[in-house]
Short mmCIF file of C-alpha atoms (C1' of nucleotides) and ligand atoms in Angstrom, two decimals:
data_model
loop_
_atom_site.label_atom_id
_atom_site.label_comp_id
_atom_site.label_asym_id
_atom_site.label_seq_id
_atom_site.Cartn_x
_atom_site.Cartn_y
_atom_site.Cartn_z
CA UNK A 29 14.58 -11.80 17.31
CA UNK A 30 18.18 -11.02 19.07
CA UNK A 31 18.07 -8.91 22.20
CA UNK A 32 19.65 -5.44 21.30
CA UNK A 33 21.64 -4.31 24.69
CA UNK A 34 22.36 -0.87 23.52
CA UNK A 35 20.98 0.84 20.79
CA UNK A 36 23.32 4.03 20.50
CA UNK A 37 26.35 1.29 19.80
CA UNK A 38 23.84 -0.84 17.25
CA UNK A 39 23.45 2.41 15.33
CA UNK A 40 26.73 3.25 15.08
CA UNK A 41 27.99 -0.65 14.14
CA UNK A 42 25.19 -0.18 11.31
CA UNK A 43 27.09 2.79 10.48
CA UNK A 44 24.01 5.10 11.40
CA UNK A 45 25.25 8.28 13.33
CA UNK A 46 23.07 7.80 16.64
CA UNK A 47 21.17 10.98 16.63
CA UNK A 48 18.56 11.79 19.36
CA UNK A 49 15.72 11.62 16.98
CA UNK A 50 17.45 7.99 15.81
CA UNK A 51 17.92 6.89 18.69
CA UNK A 52 14.35 7.38 19.93
CA UNK A 53 12.97 6.00 16.96
CA UNK A 54 14.37 2.98 17.18
CA UNK A 55 14.11 2.14 20.46
CA UNK A 56 10.30 2.82 19.71
CA UNK A 57 10.46 0.09 17.41
CA UNK A 58 12.37 -2.42 19.71
CA UNK A 59 9.79 -1.54 22.60
CA UNK A 60 6.59 -1.78 20.20
CA UNK A 61 7.26 -5.15 18.27
CA UNK A 62 3.66 -4.63 16.74
CA UNK A 63 4.78 -3.48 13.40
CA UNK A 64 4.11 0.54 13.72
CA UNK A 65 2.97 3.01 11.03
CA UNK A 66 4.66 6.03 10.36
CA UNK A 67 1.65 7.79 12.34
CA UNK A 68 1.82 5.55 14.96
CA UNK A 69 5.43 6.27 15.82
CA UNK A 70 5.18 9.95 15.26
CA UNK A 71 1.91 10.62 17.64
CA UNK A 72 3.53 8.19 20.12
CA UNK A 73 6.66 10.25 20.26
CA UNK A 74 5.94 13.52 19.76
CA UNK A 75 4.92 13.94 23.21
CA UNK A 76 8.42 13.22 24.33
CA UNK A 77 10.14 14.91 21.40
CA UNK A 78 7.85 18.24 20.66
CA UNK A 79 9.78 19.33 18.12
CA UNK A 80 9.66 16.21 16.06
CA UNK A 81 8.70 16.37 12.46
CA UNK A 82 6.72 13.90 10.49
CA UNK A 83 9.40 14.18 8.02
CA UNK A 84 12.14 12.92 10.28
CA UNK A 85 10.22 9.81 10.78
CA UNK A 86 9.68 9.12 7.10
CA UNK A 87 13.68 10.05 6.58
CA UNK A 88 14.88 7.76 9.62
CA UNK A 89 12.74 5.19 8.72
CA UNK A 90 13.75 4.87 5.15
CA UNK A 91 17.72 5.33 6.25
CA UNK A 92 17.19 2.67 8.98
CA UNK A 93 15.60 -0.10 6.00
CA UNK A 94 18.66 1.26 3.62
CA UNK A 95 21.08 0.22 6.23
CA UNK A 96 19.47 -3.20 6.62
CA UNK A 97 18.29 -2.46 10.35
CA UNK A 98 14.52 -2.38 9.91
CA UNK A 99 12.20 -4.07 7.46
CA UNK A 100 9.01 -3.16 5.68
CA UNK A 101 5.84 -5.11 6.11
CA UNK A 102 3.42 -4.75 3.78
CA UNK A 103 0.18 -7.18 5.32
CA UNK A 104 -2.11 -4.81 3.85
CA UNK A 105 -2.47 -2.09 1.12
CA UNK A 106 -3.19 1.34 2.83
CA UNK A 107 -0.73 0.83 5.64
CA UNK A 108 3.05 0.96 5.53
CA UNK A 109 4.31 -1.00 8.80
CA UNK A 110 7.97 -1.04 10.57
CA UNK A 111 9.80 -3.94 11.92
CA UNK A 112 13.07 -4.01 13.93
CA UNK A 113 13.38 -7.65 13.30
CA UNK A 114 14.98 -8.16 9.97
CA UNK A 115 15.29 -11.95 10.16
CA UNK A 116 13.14 -13.86 7.73
CA UNK A 117 9.98 -14.55 9.59
CA UNK A 118 6.09 -14.60 9.11
CA UNK A 119 3.36 -12.15 9.77
CA UNK A 120 -0.19 -13.00 10.54
CA UNK A 121 -2.67 -10.20 10.65
CA UNK A 122 -6.11 -11.12 12.44
CA UNK A 123 -8.86 -9.43 10.13
CA UNK A 124 -11.09 -9.35 13.50
CA UNK A 125 -8.70 -7.49 15.88
CA UNK A 126 -6.35 -5.92 13.28
CA UNK A 127 -3.28 -7.51 15.47
CA UNK A 128 -0.47 -8.66 13.88
CA UNK A 129 1.73 -11.73 15.25
CA UNK A 130 5.03 -13.12 13.96
CA UNK A 131 5.59 -16.76 13.36
CA UNK A 132 8.55 -18.65 12.39
CA UNK A 133 8.71 -20.88 9.31
CA UNK A 134 10.73 -23.15 7.38
CA UNK A 135 11.53 -21.64 4.11
CA UNK A 136 13.47 -25.17 3.39
CA UNK A 137 10.47 -26.80 2.37
CA UNK A 138 8.54 -24.65 0.77
CA UNK A 139 9.29 -26.61 -2.61
CA UNK A 140 9.12 -23.31 -4.80
CA UNK A 141 9.15 -24.32 -8.68
CA UNK A 142 9.19 -22.05 -10.91
CA UNK A 143 12.01 -19.56 -9.89
CA UNK A 144 14.92 -22.23 -9.31
CA UNK A 145 17.34 -20.10 -10.63
CA UNK A 146 16.48 -16.59 -9.72
CA UNK A 147 18.58 -15.12 -6.48
CA UNK A 148 16.33 -14.43 -3.59
CA UNK A 149 17.20 -11.39 -1.37
CA UNK A 150 13.65 -11.27 0.64
CA UNK A 151 11.11 -13.47 1.85
CA UNK A 152 7.87 -12.24 3.44
CA UNK A 153 4.99 -14.64 4.16
CA UNK A 154 1.92 -12.97 5.42
CA UNK A 155 -1.09 -14.87 6.46
CA UNK A 156 -4.53 -13.61 7.33
CA UNK A 157 -7.32 -14.89 9.11
CA UNK A 158 -8.79 -15.13 12.60
CA UNK A 159 -6.63 -15.24 15.89
CA UNK A 160 -6.76 -17.53 18.70
CA UNK A 161 -8.36 -14.79 21.04
CA UNK A 162 -10.76 -13.93 18.56
CA UNK A 163 -11.86 -17.34 18.09
CA UNK A 164 -12.77 -18.00 21.61
CA UNK A 165 -14.58 -14.92 21.88
CA UNK A 166 -17.56 -16.04 19.88
CA UNK B 11 -5.11 -20.82 -13.04
CA UNK B 12 -7.97 -22.47 -14.54
CA UNK B 13 -9.05 -21.59 -18.19
CA UNK B 14 -12.04 -19.06 -18.22
CA UNK B 15 -13.94 -19.35 -21.51
CA UNK B 16 -16.82 -16.84 -20.88
CA UNK B 17 -16.00 -14.15 -18.89
CA UNK B 18 -19.98 -13.10 -18.75
CA UNK B 19 -21.14 -16.46 -17.24
CA UNK B 20 -18.29 -16.15 -14.86
CA UNK B 21 -19.08 -13.24 -13.40
CA UNK B 22 -22.64 -13.85 -12.93
CA UNK B 23 -21.56 -17.39 -11.47
CA UNK B 24 -20.11 -15.10 -8.96
CA UNK B 25 -22.63 -12.97 -8.59
CA UNK B 26 -21.57 -10.05 -10.20
CA UNK B 27 -24.24 -8.59 -12.76
CA UNK B 28 -22.13 -8.71 -16.05
CA UNK B 29 -22.12 -4.55 -17.08
CA UNK B 30 -19.71 -3.28 -20.03
CA UNK B 31 -17.24 -2.02 -17.90
CA UNK B 32 -16.98 -5.00 -15.47
CA UNK B 33 -16.65 -7.38 -18.13
CA UNK B 34 -14.16 -5.15 -19.85
CA UNK B 35 -11.66 -5.20 -16.44
CA UNK B 36 -11.93 -8.86 -15.53
CA UNK B 37 -10.95 -9.51 -19.39
CA UNK B 38 -8.05 -7.30 -18.87
CA UNK B 39 -7.23 -8.91 -15.94
CA UNK B 40 -6.83 -12.44 -17.29
CA UNK B 41 -5.49 -11.26 -20.64
CA UNK B 42 -2.70 -9.32 -18.24
CA UNK B 43 -1.70 -11.45 -15.77
CA UNK B 44 1.34 -9.37 -15.00
CA UNK B 45 -0.46 -8.17 -12.01
CA UNK B 46 -1.47 -4.64 -13.30
CA UNK B 47 -2.27 -1.44 -10.77
CA UNK B 48 -5.22 0.46 -11.13
CA UNK B 49 -3.60 3.14 -13.22
CA UNK B 50 -2.18 0.34 -15.70
CA UNK B 51 -5.98 -0.89 -15.82
CA UNK B 52 -7.47 2.77 -16.28
CA UNK B 53 -5.01 3.62 -18.95
CA UNK B 54 -4.97 1.09 -20.98
CA UNK B 55 -8.82 0.60 -21.17
CA UNK B 56 -9.66 4.11 -21.63
CA UNK B 57 -8.64 4.36 -25.46
CA UNK B 58 -11.48 1.75 -25.59
CA UNK B 59 -14.08 2.75 -23.41
CA UNK B 60 -13.47 6.62 -23.59
CA UNK B 61 -16.15 7.37 -20.69
CA UNK B 62 -14.44 5.09 -18.15
CA UNK B 63 -14.07 6.38 -14.92
CA UNK B 64 -10.95 5.68 -12.65
CA UNK B 65 -13.37 5.32 -10.08
CA UNK B 66 -15.16 2.72 -11.67
CA UNK B 67 -11.85 1.03 -11.76
CA UNK B 68 -11.24 1.03 -8.20
CA UNK B 69 -15.47 0.39 -7.76
CA UNK B 70 -15.28 -2.62 -10.17
CA UNK B 71 -11.84 -3.94 -8.26
CA UNK B 72 -13.19 -3.45 -4.82
CA UNK B 73 -16.26 -5.67 -5.92
CA UNK B 74 -14.11 -8.48 -7.57
CA UNK B 75 -12.25 -8.60 -4.24
CA UNK B 76 -15.25 -8.77 -2.12
CA UNK B 77 -16.81 -11.30 -4.30
CA UNK B 78 -13.58 -13.41 -4.11
CA UNK B 79 -12.67 -13.38 -7.86
CA UNK B 80 -9.79 -10.98 -7.34
CA UNK B 81 -7.16 -10.63 -5.00
CA UNK B 82 -4.64 -7.88 -3.97
CA UNK B 83 -1.01 -7.89 -4.20
CA UNK B 84 0.89 -5.90 -1.46
CA UNK B 85 4.47 -7.01 -3.05
CA UNK B 86 5.44 -3.49 -2.84
CA UNK B 87 4.50 -0.17 -0.89
CA UNK B 88 3.02 2.50 -2.94
CA UNK B 89 1.69 0.24 -5.43
CA UNK B 90 -1.30 -1.92 -5.11
CA UNK B 91 -1.85 -4.92 -7.43
CA UNK B 92 -4.52 -7.10 -8.80
CA UNK B 93 -4.46 -10.51 -9.63
CA UNK B 94 -7.40 -12.43 -11.17
CA UNK B 95 -5.84 -15.88 -9.75
CA UNK B 96 -7.23 -16.16 -6.43
CA UNK B 97 -5.36 -19.48 -6.04
CA UNK B 98 -2.98 -19.76 -3.48
CA UNK B 99 0.70 -19.08 -5.20
CA UNK B 100 3.88 -16.88 -4.70
CA UNK B 101 4.83 -13.67 -6.35
CA UNK B 102 8.44 -12.84 -7.32
CA UNK B 103 9.51 -9.42 -7.69
CA UNK B 104 12.90 -9.02 -9.66
CA UNK B 105 14.48 -6.06 -8.30
CA UNK B 106 16.24 -4.90 -11.49
CA UNK B 107 13.39 -5.34 -14.13
CA UNK B 108 10.43 -4.81 -12.00
CA UNK B 109 8.42 -7.88 -13.44
CA UNK B 110 6.42 -10.26 -11.20
CA UNK B 111 6.76 -13.62 -11.50
CA UNK B 112 4.12 -16.43 -10.50
CA UNK B 113 5.17 -19.43 -8.76
CA UNK B 114 3.62 -22.30 -6.75
CA UNK B 115 4.94 -23.48 -3.39
CA UNK B 116 3.51 -26.42 -0.63
CA UNK B 117 1.82 -24.73 2.24
CA UNK B 118 1.48 -28.02 3.82
CA UNK B 119 4.88 -28.50 5.67
CA UNK B 120 5.31 -24.76 6.57
CA UNK B 121 6.07 -25.91 10.23
CA UNK B 122 4.34 -22.95 11.83
CA UNK B 123 4.24 -23.29 15.33
CA UNK B 124 2.95 -19.96 16.91
CA UNK B 125 -0.04 -19.82 15.05
CA UNK B 126 -1.49 -23.47 14.99
CA UNK B 127 -5.04 -22.69 16.48
CA UNK B 128 -5.26 -19.15 14.35
CA UNK B 129 -7.82 -20.08 11.78
CA UNK B 130 -6.32 -19.01 8.01
CA UNK B 131 -8.16 -17.60 5.28
CA UNK B 132 -4.83 -16.31 3.23
CA UNK B 133 -1.63 -16.71 2.53
CA UNK B 134 0.83 -14.50 0.86
CA UNK B 135 4.14 -15.30 0.07
CA UNK B 136 6.22 -12.50 -1.75
CA UNK B 137 9.67 -13.20 -2.57
CA UNK B 138 12.17 -10.17 -3.97
CA UNK B 139 15.37 -10.66 -5.67
CA UNK B 140 16.76 -10.97 -9.02
CA UNK B 141 15.57 -12.88 -12.27
CA UNK B 142 17.15 -15.68 -13.99
CA UNK B 143 16.94 -12.86 -17.04
CA UNK B 144 18.62 -10.24 -15.38
CA UNK B 145 21.00 -12.51 -13.62
CA UNK B 146 22.54 -13.50 -17.31
CA UNK B 147 22.41 -10.06 -18.42
CA UNK B 148 25.59 -9.11 -16.59
"C1'" DT C 13 35.53 29.93 18.12
"C1'" DT C 14 34.72 29.50 13.14
"C1'" DT C 15 33.05 26.66 9.97
"C1'" DA C 16 31.56 22.78 6.95
"C1'" DA C 17 28.84 18.92 6.54
"C1'" DA C 18 25.03 16.51 8.74
"C1'" DA C 19 20.47 16.00 10.27
"C1'" DT C 20 16.03 18.18 11.11
"C1'" DT C 21 12.01 20.70 10.44
"C1'" DG C 22 7.71 22.88 8.28
"C1'" DT C 23 5.55 23.58 4.18
"C1'" DA C 24 4.28 22.67 -0.16
"C1'" DA C 25 3.71 19.19 -3.78
"C1'" DT C 26 2.41 14.91 -5.66
"C1'" DA C 27 -0.06 10.33 -5.53
"C1'" DA C 28 -3.30 7.07 -4.35
"C1'" DT C 29 -7.60 6.33 -2.84
"C1'" DT C 30 -12.32 7.53 -0.96
"C1'" DT C 31 -16.64 9.89 -0.76
"C1'" DC C 32 -20.57 11.72 -2.34
"C1'" DA C 33 -24.27 12.97 -5.34
"C1'" DA C 34 -25.30 13.71 -10.17
"C1'" DA C 35 -26.17 11.24 -14.52
"C1'" DT C 36 -27.13 7.07 -16.84
"C1'" DA C 37 -28.51 2.85 -17.67
"C1'" DT C 38 -31.01 -1.58 -16.71
"C1'" DG C 39 -34.86 -4.25 -15.86
"C1'" DA C 40 -39.30 -5.04 -14.36
"C1'" DA C 41 -44.36 -3.63 -13.85
"C1'" DA C 42 -48.38 -1.50 -15.68
"C1'" DT D 23 -43.90 0.78 -24.91
"C1'" DT D 24 -43.88 3.77 -21.27
"C1'" DT D 25 -43.03 4.57 -16.08
"C1'" DC D 26 -40.23 3.92 -12.35
"C1'" DA D 27 -37.63 2.07 -9.12
"C1'" DT D 28 -32.64 0.42 -8.59
"C1'" DA D 29 -28.20 -0.25 -9.97
"C1'" DT D 30 -24.19 1.36 -11.94
"C1'" DT D 31 -21.15 4.86 -13.91
"C1'" DT D 32 -19.01 9.01 -13.82
"C1'" DG D 33 -16.46 13.18 -12.60
"C1'" DA D 34 -15.38 16.46 -9.35
"C1'" DA D 35 -13.72 17.18 -4.07
"C1'" DA D 36 -11.79 15.34 -0.06
"C1'" DT D 37 -8.79 13.12 2.59
"C1'" DT D 38 -4.42 10.32 3.18
"C1'" DA D 39 -0.12 8.92 2.84
"C1'" DT D 40 4.20 9.94 0.94
"C1'" DT D 41 8.09 12.75 -1.27
"C1'" DA D 42 10.59 16.86 -2.44
"C1'" DC D 43 12.89 21.01 -0.91
"C1'" DA D 44 14.49 24.80 0.90
"C1'" DA D 45 15.66 27.07 5.32
"C1'" DT D 46 17.18 25.98 10.12
"C1'" DT D 47 19.34 23.64 13.87
"C1'" DT D 48 22.83 20.54 15.18
"C1'" DT D 49 27.36 18.37 15.24
"C1'" DA D 50 32.11 18.05 15.28
"C1'" DA D 51 36.44 18.98 12.89
"C1'" DA D 52 39.85 22.51 12.40
MN1 MN E 23 7.65 -9.23 12.67
MN1 MN E 24 0.12 -14.11 -9.75
ZN1 ZN E 25 -7.84 -11.27 16.61
ZN1 ZN E 26 14.80 -9.11 -13.90
#
DNA sequence: TTTAAAATTGTAATAATTTCAAATATGAAA
DNA sequence: TTTCATATTTGAAATTATTACAATTTTAAA
């Protein structure tokens, strides 16, 4: 994903007033590209922002998604994850260690048949299996 | 997906004792390929099986998934859906009408670099957009 | 400084799912 | 066929994720 040099400017350009909480949450997303859940974000940030409310994390992420600077990753039911990289890319979840890996793919040669005349807005490709690390551990 | 002539046999072959509830729930899945939620299944079946418990629907679906005759569809956070077609195929959700369409795709030539040595168990491709029907309604 | 709007917060409400123990059904052995 | 162990189903309670909402705080313009 493209580098973001100044979070404050980046938020402003996206039409988001850069409040302290919003900056911290977005910084968290780009520093922790491991696709965190709301709970992970809240637990990690609240030591630094003692007044932080979990509702603010929910509100802020929803706002980010609406404004197009964050995408939701639904690779597993029970856990909604967030990704500041909104480009079309795939996610691999290792069923052993739980890590989620990004990967790129060509959506040109998917050769999709039945939905040719449909208007595509978002493509999500999720793959589950065993990562190289875990495979070698045996 | 391949035709299932006899649900009782199909369950048995999958290592599932074909109880009344299990047969009805699986029949529902193959008759309603619209990827229903637990709630849809429960609400539609309880008039015919008045003693049915929602816990049974949860238990049974989890069992089906473990035994490999049902897959979970996570195209939207907030709603876990189920699909008796366990073959690798894609799902398109229309953001206007909410319908979910099946489609096929080639997973051979995805050209994935980053996860070449990973062991792939499942591939889920989710696309969101506007279906042909809704596009023409304008 | 005053003031209105925007953002944040905390609590309560809602919804989805899981846990668990009791009740029921099933099927083999006696 | 009765008995008994096991598997399945059930319903209630507990847990977890998320949303609604009103009160408080912050922001920035007048
Ligand atoms: Mn990603
Ligand atoms: Mn399907
Ligand atoms: Zn792993
Ligand atoms: Zn539609």
